[in-house]
């Protein structure tokens, strides 16, 4: 991943995790907790693609596994978000622009349901049966509902920031200047002309011819005297 992508993803993940732990987790809503971290991963995956989505998902999940008050095995949520980020990145539009909000909303609902199922499945493998006591059906419904209601306020903004970070005007100006220098190099090496306020090879030849003519005129003038 590019440096600007890494910096932006890290900042957004940290902010999303802090808001989720300090605000959303304390709302005590029935069922699941709105997953702001998941929505952040989805927004970045829809711009960066499946590889970037998997990397961002793994980093976000690992940070959530290690951050207090996590009470599950480390790596559990990292695995879940890595898979979800990869799958969400496959839904990235080819031209990078979304024609409607239907696609992202479907991705959000599928990701909310898939995250809950994968998290419960991995928990069952490691002996965590907390989802059975809460009720898996209510968790699936509330997770999809809360994330769907929160998504219009999060996912478009995340995608806009990611696209803006990719379109770096300084990098474009640098590449344009580099291409201009390369073009100038090709012209100077192929024709002998120099570009940029310097005298061209043809101008130098004319100057030399004038100098020689002046010298001949001086010599002839001396002989006449």
mmCIF file of N, CA, C and O in Angstrom, residues 37 47 134 143 180:
data_model
loop_
_atom_site.group_PDB
_atom_site.id
_atom_site.type_symbol
_atom_site.label_atom_id
_atom_site.label_comp_id
_atom_site.label_asym_id
_atom_site.label_seq_id
_atom_site.Cartn_x
_atom_site.Cartn_y
_atom_site.Cartn_z
ATOM 1 N N UNK A 37 -16.149 0.461 13.358
ATOM 2 C CA UNK A 37 -14.896 -0.037 12.801
ATOM 3 C C UNK A 37 -15.146 -0.841 11.529
ATOM 4 O O UNK A 37 -14.390 -0.734 10.558
ATOM 5 N N UNK A 47 -12.764 1.408 -1.994
ATOM 6 C CA UNK A 47 -11.877 2.282 -2.773
ATOM 7 C C UNK A 47 -10.553 1.588 -3.088
ATOM 8 O O UNK A 47 -10.032 1.679 -4.204
ATOM 9 N N UNK A 134 -26.958 -14.970 24.202
ATOM 10 C CA UNK A 134 -27.580 -13.709 23.792
ATOM 11 C C UNK A 134 -28.685 -13.960 22.771
ATOM 12 O O UNK A 134 -29.724 -13.299 22.785
ATOM 13 N N UNK A 143 -27.525 -6.097 14.415
ATOM 14 C CA UNK A 143 -26.261 -5.690 13.790
ATOM 15 C C UNK A 143 -26.499 -5.121 12.401
ATOM 16 O O UNK A 143 -25.941 -4.065 12.034
ATOM 17 N N UNK A 180 8.115 16.029 -18.558
ATOM 18 C CA UNK A 180 8.617 17.133 -19.379
ATOM 19 C C UNK A 180 10.129 17.068 -19.506
ATOM 20 O O UNK A 180 10.696 17.317 -20.570
#
